[in-house]
Short mmCIF file of C-alpha atoms and ligand atoms in Angstrom, two decimals:
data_model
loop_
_atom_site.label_atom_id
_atom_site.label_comp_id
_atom_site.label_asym_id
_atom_site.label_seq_id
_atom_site.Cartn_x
_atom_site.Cartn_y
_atom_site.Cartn_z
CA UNK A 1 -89.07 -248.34 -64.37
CA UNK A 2 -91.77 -245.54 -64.28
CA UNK A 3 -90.73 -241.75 -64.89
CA UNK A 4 -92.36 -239.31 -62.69
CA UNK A 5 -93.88 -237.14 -63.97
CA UNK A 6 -94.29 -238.52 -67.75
CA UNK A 7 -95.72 -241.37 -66.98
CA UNK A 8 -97.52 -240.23 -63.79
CA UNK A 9 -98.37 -237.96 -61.57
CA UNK A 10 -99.11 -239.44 -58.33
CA UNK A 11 -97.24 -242.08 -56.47
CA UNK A 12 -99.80 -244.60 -56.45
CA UNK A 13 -99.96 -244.67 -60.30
CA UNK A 14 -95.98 -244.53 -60.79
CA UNK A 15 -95.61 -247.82 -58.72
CA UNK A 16 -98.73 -249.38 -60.54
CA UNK A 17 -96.78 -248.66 -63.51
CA UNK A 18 -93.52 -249.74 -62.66
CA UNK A 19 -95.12 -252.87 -61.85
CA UNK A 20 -96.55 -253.53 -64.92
CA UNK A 21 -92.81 -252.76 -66.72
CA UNK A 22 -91.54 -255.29 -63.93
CA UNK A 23 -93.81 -258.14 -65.18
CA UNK A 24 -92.87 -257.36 -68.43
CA UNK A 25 -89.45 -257.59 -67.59
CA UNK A 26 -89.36 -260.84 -65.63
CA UNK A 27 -90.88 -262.36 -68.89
CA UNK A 28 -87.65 -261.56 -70.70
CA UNK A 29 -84.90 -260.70 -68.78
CA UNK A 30 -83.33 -257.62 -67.93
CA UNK A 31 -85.13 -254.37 -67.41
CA UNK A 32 -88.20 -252.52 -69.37
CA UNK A 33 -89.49 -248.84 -68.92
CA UNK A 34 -93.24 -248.47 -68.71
CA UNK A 35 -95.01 -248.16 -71.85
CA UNK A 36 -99.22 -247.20 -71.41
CA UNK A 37 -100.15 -250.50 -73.84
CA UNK A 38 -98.60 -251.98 -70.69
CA UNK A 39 -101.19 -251.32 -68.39
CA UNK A 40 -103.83 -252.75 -71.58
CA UNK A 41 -101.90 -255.63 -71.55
CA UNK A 42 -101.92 -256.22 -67.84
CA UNK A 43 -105.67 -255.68 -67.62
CA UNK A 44 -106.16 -258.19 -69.91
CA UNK A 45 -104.20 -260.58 -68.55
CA UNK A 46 -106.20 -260.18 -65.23
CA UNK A 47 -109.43 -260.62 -67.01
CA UNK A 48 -108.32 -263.91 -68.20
CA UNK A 49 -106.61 -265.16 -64.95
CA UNK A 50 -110.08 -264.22 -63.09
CA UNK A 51 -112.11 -265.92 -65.57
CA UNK A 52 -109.89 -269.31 -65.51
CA UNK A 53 -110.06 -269.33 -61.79
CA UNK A 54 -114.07 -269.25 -62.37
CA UNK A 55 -113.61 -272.15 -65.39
CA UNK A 56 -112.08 -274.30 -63.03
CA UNK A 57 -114.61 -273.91 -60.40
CA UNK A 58 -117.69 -273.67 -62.54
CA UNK A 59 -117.13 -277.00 -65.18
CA UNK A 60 -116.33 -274.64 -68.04
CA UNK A 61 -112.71 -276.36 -69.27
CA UNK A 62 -113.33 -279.29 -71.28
CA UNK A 63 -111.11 -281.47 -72.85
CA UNK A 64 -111.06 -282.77 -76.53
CA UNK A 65 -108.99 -285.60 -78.19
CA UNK A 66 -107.33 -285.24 -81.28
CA UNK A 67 -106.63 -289.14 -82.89
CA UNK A 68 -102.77 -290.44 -83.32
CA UNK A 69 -102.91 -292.66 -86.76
CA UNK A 70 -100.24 -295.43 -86.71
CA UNK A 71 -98.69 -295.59 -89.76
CA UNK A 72 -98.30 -299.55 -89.58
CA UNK A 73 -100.92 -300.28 -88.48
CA UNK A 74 -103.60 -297.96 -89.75
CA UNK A 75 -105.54 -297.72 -86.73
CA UNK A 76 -106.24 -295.14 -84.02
CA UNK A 77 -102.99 -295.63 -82.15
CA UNK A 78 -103.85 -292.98 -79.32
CA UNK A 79 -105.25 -289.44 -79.18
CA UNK A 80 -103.99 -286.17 -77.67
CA UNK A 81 -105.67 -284.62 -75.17
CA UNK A 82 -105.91 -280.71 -75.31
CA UNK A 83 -107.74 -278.25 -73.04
CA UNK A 84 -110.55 -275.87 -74.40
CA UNK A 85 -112.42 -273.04 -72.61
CA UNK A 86 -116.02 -272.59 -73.48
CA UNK A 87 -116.54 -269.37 -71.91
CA UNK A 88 -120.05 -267.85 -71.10
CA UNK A 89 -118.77 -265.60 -74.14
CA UNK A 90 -117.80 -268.33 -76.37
CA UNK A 91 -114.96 -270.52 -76.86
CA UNK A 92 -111.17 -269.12 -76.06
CA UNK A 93 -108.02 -270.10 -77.84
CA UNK A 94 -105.29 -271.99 -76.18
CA UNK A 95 -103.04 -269.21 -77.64
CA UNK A 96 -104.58 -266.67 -75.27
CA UNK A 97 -105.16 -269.19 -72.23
CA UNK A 98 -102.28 -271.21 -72.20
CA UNK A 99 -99.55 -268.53 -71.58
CA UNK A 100 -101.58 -267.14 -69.13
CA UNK A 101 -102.30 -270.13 -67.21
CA UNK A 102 -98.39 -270.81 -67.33
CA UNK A 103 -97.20 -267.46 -66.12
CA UNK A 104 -99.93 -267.51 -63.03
CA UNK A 105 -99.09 -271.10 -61.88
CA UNK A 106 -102.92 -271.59 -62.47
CA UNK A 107 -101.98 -274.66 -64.91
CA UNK A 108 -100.41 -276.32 -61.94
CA UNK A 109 -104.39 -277.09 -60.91
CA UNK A 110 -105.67 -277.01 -64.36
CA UNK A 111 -102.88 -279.57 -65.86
CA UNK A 112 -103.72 -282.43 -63.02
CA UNK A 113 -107.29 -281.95 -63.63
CA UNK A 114 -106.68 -282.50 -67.24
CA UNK A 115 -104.27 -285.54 -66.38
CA UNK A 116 -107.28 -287.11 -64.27
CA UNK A 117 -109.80 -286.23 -67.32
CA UNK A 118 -107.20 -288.01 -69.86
CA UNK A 119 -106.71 -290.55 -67.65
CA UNK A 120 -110.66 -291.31 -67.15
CA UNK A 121 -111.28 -291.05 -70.68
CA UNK A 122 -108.49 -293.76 -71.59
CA UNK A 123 -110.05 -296.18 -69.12
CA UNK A 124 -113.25 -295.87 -71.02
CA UNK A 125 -111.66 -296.61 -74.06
CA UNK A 126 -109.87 -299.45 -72.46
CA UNK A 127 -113.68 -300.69 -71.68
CA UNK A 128 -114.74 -300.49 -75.04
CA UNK A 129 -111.89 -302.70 -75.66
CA UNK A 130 -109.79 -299.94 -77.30
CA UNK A 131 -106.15 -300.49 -74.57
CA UNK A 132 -104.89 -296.89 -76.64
CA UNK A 133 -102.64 -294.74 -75.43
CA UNK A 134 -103.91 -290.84 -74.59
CA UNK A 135 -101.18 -287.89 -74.62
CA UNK A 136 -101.69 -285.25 -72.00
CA UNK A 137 -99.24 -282.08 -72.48
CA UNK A 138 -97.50 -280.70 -69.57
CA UNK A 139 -95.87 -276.96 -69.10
CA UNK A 140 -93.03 -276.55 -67.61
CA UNK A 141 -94.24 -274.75 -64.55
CA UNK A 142 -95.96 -277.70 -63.69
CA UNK A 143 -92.35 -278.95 -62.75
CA UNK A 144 -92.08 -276.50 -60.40
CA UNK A 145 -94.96 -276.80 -58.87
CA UNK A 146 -96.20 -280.41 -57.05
CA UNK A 147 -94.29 -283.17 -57.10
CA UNK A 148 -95.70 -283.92 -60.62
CA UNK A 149 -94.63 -288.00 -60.79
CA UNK A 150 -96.73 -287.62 -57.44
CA UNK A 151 -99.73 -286.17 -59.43
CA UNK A 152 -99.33 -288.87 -62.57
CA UNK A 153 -99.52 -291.69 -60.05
CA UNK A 154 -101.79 -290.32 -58.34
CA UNK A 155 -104.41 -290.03 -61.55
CA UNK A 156 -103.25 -293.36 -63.07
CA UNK A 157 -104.13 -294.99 -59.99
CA UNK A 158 -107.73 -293.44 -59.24
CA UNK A 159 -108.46 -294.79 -62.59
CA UNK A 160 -106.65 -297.92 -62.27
CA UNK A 161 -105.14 -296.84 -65.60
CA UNK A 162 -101.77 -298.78 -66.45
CA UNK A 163 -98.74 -296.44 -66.84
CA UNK A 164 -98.34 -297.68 -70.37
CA UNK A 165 -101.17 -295.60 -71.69
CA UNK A 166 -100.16 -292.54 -70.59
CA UNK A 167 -98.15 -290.47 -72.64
CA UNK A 168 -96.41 -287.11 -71.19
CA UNK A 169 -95.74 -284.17 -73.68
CA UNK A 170 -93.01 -281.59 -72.75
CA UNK A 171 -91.60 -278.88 -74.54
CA UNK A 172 -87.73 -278.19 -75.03
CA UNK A 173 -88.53 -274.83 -72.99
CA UNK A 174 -89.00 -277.78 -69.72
CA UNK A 175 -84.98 -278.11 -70.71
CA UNK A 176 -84.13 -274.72 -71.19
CA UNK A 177 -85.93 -272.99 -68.30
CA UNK A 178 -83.16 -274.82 -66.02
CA UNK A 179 -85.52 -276.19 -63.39
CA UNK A 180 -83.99 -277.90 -60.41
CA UNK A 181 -84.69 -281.65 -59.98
CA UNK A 182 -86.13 -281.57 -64.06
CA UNK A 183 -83.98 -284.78 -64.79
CA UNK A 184 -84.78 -286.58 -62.03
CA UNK A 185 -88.37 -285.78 -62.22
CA UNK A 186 -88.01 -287.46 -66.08
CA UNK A 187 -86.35 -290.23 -64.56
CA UNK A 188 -88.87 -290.98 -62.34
CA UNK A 189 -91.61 -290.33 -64.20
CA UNK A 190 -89.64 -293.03 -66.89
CA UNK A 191 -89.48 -295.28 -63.87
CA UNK A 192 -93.12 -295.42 -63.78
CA UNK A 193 -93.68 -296.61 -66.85
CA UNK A 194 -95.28 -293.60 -68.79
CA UNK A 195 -94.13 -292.63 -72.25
CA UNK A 196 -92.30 -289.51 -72.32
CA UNK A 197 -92.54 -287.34 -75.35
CA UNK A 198 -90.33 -284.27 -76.62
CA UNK A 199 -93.15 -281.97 -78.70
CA UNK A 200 -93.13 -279.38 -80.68
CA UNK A 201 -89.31 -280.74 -82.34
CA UNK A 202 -86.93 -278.48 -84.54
CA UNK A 203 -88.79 -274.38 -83.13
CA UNK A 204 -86.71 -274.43 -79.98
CA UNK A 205 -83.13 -274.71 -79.46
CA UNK A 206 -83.49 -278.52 -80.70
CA UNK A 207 -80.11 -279.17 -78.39
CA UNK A 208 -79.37 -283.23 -79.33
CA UNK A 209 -77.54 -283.40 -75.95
CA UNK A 210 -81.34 -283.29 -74.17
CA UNK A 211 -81.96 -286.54 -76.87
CA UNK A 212 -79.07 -288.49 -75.74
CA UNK A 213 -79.17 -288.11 -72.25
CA UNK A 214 -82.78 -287.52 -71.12
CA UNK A 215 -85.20 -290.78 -71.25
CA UNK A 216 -87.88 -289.57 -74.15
CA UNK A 217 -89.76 -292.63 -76.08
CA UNK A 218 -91.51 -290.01 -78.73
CA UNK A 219 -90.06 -287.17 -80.80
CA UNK A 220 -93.23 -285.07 -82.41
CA UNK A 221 -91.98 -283.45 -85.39
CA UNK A 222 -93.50 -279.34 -85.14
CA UNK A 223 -96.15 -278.44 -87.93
CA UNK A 224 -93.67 -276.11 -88.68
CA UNK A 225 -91.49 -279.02 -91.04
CA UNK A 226 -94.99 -280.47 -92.12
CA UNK A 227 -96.84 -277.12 -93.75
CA UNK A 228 -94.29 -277.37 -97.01
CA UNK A 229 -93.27 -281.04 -96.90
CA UNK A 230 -94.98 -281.29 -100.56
CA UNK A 231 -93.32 -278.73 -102.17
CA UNK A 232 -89.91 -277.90 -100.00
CA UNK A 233 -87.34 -279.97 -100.74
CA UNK A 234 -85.01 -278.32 -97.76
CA UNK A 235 -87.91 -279.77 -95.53
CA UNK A 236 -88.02 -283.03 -96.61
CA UNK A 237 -84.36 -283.91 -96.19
CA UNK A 238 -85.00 -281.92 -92.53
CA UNK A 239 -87.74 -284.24 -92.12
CA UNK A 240 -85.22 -287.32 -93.99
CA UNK A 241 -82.40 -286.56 -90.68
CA UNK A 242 -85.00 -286.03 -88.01
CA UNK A 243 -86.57 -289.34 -88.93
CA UNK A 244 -83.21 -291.03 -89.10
CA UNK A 245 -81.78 -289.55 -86.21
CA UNK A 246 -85.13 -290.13 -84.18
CA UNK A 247 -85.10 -294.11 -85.22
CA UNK A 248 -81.14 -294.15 -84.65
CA UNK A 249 -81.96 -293.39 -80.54
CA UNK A 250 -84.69 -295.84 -80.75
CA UNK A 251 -87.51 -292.98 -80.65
CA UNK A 252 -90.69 -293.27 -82.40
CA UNK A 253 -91.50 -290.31 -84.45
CA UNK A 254 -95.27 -288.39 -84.54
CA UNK A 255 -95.77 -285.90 -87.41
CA UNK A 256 -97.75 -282.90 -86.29
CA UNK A 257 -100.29 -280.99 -88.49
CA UNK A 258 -100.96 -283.00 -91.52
CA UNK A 259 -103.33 -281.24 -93.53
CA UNK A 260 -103.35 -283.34 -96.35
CA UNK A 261 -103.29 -286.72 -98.00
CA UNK A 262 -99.72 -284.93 -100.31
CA UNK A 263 -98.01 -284.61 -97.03
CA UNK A 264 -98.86 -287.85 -96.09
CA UNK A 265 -97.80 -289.24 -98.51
CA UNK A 266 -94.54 -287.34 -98.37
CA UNK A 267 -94.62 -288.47 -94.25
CA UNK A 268 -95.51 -292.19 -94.47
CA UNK A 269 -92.80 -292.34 -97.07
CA UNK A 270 -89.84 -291.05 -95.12
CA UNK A 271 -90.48 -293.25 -92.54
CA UNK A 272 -92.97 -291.37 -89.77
CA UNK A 273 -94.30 -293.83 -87.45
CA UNK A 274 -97.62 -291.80 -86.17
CA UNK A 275 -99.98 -288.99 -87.85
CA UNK A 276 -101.80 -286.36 -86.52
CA UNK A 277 -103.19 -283.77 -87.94
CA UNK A 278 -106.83 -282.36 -89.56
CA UNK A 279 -106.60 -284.35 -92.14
CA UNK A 280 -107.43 -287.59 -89.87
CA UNK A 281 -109.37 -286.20 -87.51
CA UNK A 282 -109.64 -282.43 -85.57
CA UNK A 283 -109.55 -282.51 -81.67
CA UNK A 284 -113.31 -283.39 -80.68
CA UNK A 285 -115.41 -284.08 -77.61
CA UNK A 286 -114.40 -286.96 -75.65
CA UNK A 287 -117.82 -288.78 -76.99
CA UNK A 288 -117.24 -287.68 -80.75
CA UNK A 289 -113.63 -289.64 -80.49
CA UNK A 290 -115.27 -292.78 -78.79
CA UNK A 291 -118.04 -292.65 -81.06
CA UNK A 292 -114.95 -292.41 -83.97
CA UNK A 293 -113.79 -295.86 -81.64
CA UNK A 294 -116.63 -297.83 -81.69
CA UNK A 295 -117.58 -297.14 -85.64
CA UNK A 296 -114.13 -297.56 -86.87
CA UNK A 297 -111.13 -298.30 -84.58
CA UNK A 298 -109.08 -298.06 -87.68
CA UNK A 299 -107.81 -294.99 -89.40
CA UNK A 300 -110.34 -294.38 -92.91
CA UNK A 301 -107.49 -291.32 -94.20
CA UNK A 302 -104.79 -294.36 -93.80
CA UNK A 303 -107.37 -296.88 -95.38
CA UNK A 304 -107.84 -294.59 -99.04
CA UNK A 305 -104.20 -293.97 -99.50
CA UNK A 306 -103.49 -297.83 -98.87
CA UNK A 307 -105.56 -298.70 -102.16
CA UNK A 308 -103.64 -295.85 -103.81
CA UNK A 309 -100.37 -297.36 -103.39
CA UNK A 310 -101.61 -300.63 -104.31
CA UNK A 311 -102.49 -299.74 -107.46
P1 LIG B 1 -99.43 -278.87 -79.20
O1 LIG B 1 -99.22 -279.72 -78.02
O2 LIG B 1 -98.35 -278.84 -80.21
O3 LIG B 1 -100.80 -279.36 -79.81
C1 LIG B 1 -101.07 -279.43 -81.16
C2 LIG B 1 -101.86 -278.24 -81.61
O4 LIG B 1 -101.97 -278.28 -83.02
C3 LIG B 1 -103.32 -278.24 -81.09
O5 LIG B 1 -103.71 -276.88 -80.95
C4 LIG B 1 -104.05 -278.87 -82.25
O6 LIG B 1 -105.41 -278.52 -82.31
C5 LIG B 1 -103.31 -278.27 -83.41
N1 LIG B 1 -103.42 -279.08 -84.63
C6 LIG B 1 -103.56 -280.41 -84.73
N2 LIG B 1 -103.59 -280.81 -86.01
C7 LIG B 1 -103.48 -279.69 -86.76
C8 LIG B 1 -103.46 -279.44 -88.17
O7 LIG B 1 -103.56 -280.33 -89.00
N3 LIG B 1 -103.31 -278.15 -88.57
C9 LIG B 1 -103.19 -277.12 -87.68
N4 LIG B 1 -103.07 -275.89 -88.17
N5 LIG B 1 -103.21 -277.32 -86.33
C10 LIG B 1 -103.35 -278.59 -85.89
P2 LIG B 1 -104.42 -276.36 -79.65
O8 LIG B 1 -105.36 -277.40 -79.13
O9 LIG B 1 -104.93 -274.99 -79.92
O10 LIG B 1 -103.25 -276.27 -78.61
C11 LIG B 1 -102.18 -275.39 -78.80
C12 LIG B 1 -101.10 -275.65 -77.78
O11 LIG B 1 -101.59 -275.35 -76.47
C13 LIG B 1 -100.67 -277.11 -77.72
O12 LIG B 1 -99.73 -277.33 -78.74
C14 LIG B 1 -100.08 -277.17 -76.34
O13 LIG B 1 -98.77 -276.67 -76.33
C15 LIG B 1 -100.96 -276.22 -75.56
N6 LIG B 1 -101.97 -277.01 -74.81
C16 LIG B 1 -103.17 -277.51 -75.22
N7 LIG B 1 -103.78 -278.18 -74.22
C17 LIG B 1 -102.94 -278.12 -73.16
C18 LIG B 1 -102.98 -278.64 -71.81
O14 LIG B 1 -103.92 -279.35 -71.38
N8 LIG B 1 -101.92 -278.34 -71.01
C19 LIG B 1 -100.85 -277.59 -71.43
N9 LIG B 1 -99.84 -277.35 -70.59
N10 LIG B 1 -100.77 -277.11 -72.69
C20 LIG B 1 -101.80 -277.37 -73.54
MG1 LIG B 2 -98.76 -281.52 -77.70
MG1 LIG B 3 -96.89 -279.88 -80.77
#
């Protein structure tokens, strides 16, 4: 809604307006008046849609690999793939991307080309003779848009890239958004043979039902449960039932954000299977993390606290 003649004066600008409350409104639900920030807001917005349409065209999306440490077995277990946009005016977050990209069906495009890029990078490891697993995240609007088990076979088999190495990320928001054909597209996409992983665990709605009755292989425990883990004991005995639970259903469970060698510590203790986090390695260039491969193949921030507990 747009109020003639507060807001403006002509009808030209009133429906402008209104249409920048409407946008607003579809984001939520319900109904918004126009507010001027609005109009800020919107321009913005359309800056950054333009400019992604360019990225895609012009080679400016890259996409970096962040290492998975296996707790067991101390090596580079996989690495998660996520998108960065080096702008001609310098790099932009994900945070002001991302939710773009989602709202203007634009990561429909720009999630398959990162599936083929994730894909082609884990054959090359699979050259090198490193057979790891590479986790690509997917938005939930990418469910509504192709046939997306029809774009996952598609870039597993231009790469000749067994399903086993792909891992699939999704958000609770995939469940809550209330998508039709979401479950079967799971199924199918468990039918395939790729790992299916619930991210960002514990900041949504966290409904167990989704846990029971949907095929995931991974829970990823949010950065949110990590941050304190050395000094909160409420988040540890979180952490304690999320592990528990996780193993109970047969899921293998990824700690996010581990900053430091305390929390994982605290982690590797309570029973996490897989680390990620700065503290073993920041997302970097596809040919930093093969480099990483080649020189190591085993996980050094895993290797130092080893000789601590053996002493
Ligand atoms: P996410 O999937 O939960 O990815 C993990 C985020 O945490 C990444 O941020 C990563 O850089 C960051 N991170 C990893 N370790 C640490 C740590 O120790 N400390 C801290 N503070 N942060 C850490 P990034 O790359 O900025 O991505 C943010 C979010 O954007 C991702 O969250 C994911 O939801 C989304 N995203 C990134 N790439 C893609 C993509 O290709 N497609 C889609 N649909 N979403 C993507
Ligand atoms: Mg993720
Ligand atoms: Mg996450």
């Amino acid at each position: 809604m747009s109020l003639f003649p507060a807001d403006a004066e002509t009808p030209q600008i009133l429906i402008q307006n209104a249409e920048a409350a409407l946008h607003h409104a579809k984001e939520t639900s319900g109904w918004r008046f126009f507010v001027p920030t609005m109009n800020q807001e919107s321009a913005e917005r359309f800056t950054i849609e333009a400019g992604l349409r360019r990225a895609l065209r012009e080679y400016e999306l890259e996409v970096y690999f962040q290492p998975l440490i296996g707790v067991r077995s101390r090596t580079i277990h996989g690495a998660e793939a996520v998108l960065r946009w080096n702008a001609p005016q310098g790099m932009i977050s994900t945070v002001t991307f991302i939710p773009v990209a989602e709202a203007s069906d634009l990561i429909v495009p720009i999630g398959a080309w990162v599936l083929h890029a994730a894909c082609r990078e884990a054959k090359r490891w699979e050259t090198d003779g490193f057979p790891i697993r590479v986790a690509v995240n997917i938005s939930s609007r990418q469910f509504r848009g192709d046939h997306l088990p029809t774009t996952v076979r598609a870039a597993l088999e231009e790469q000749d890239l067994a399903p086993d190495r792909l891992e699939l990320e999704i958000t609770e928001s995939l469940l809550i958004d209330d998508i039709p054909g979401v479950v079967a597209a799971l199924e199918e996409l468990d039918a395939i043979g790729v790992t299916l992983a619930l991210d960002d665990f514990g900041t949504g709605y966290s409904s167990l039902q989704y846990l029971k009755s949907l095929p995931f292989h991974v829970l990823k425990i949010d950065r949110a449960f990590v941050k304190d883990i050395g000094s909160d004991a409420a988040d540890v005995t979180l952490v304690t039932a999320i592990v528990g639970m996780a193993h109970g259903l047969g899921l293998r469970v990824v700690a996010e954000g581990v900053e430091n060698r305390n929390q994982l510590d605290v982690l590797r203790r309570l029973g996490c299977d897989v680390i990620q986090g700065y503290y073993c390695g920041r997302p970097m260039p596809a040919s930093d993390f093969r480099r990483q491969l080649r020189a190591s193949g085993h996980a050094d921030c895993l290797e130092q606290q080893s000789e601590q507990t053996m002493v």
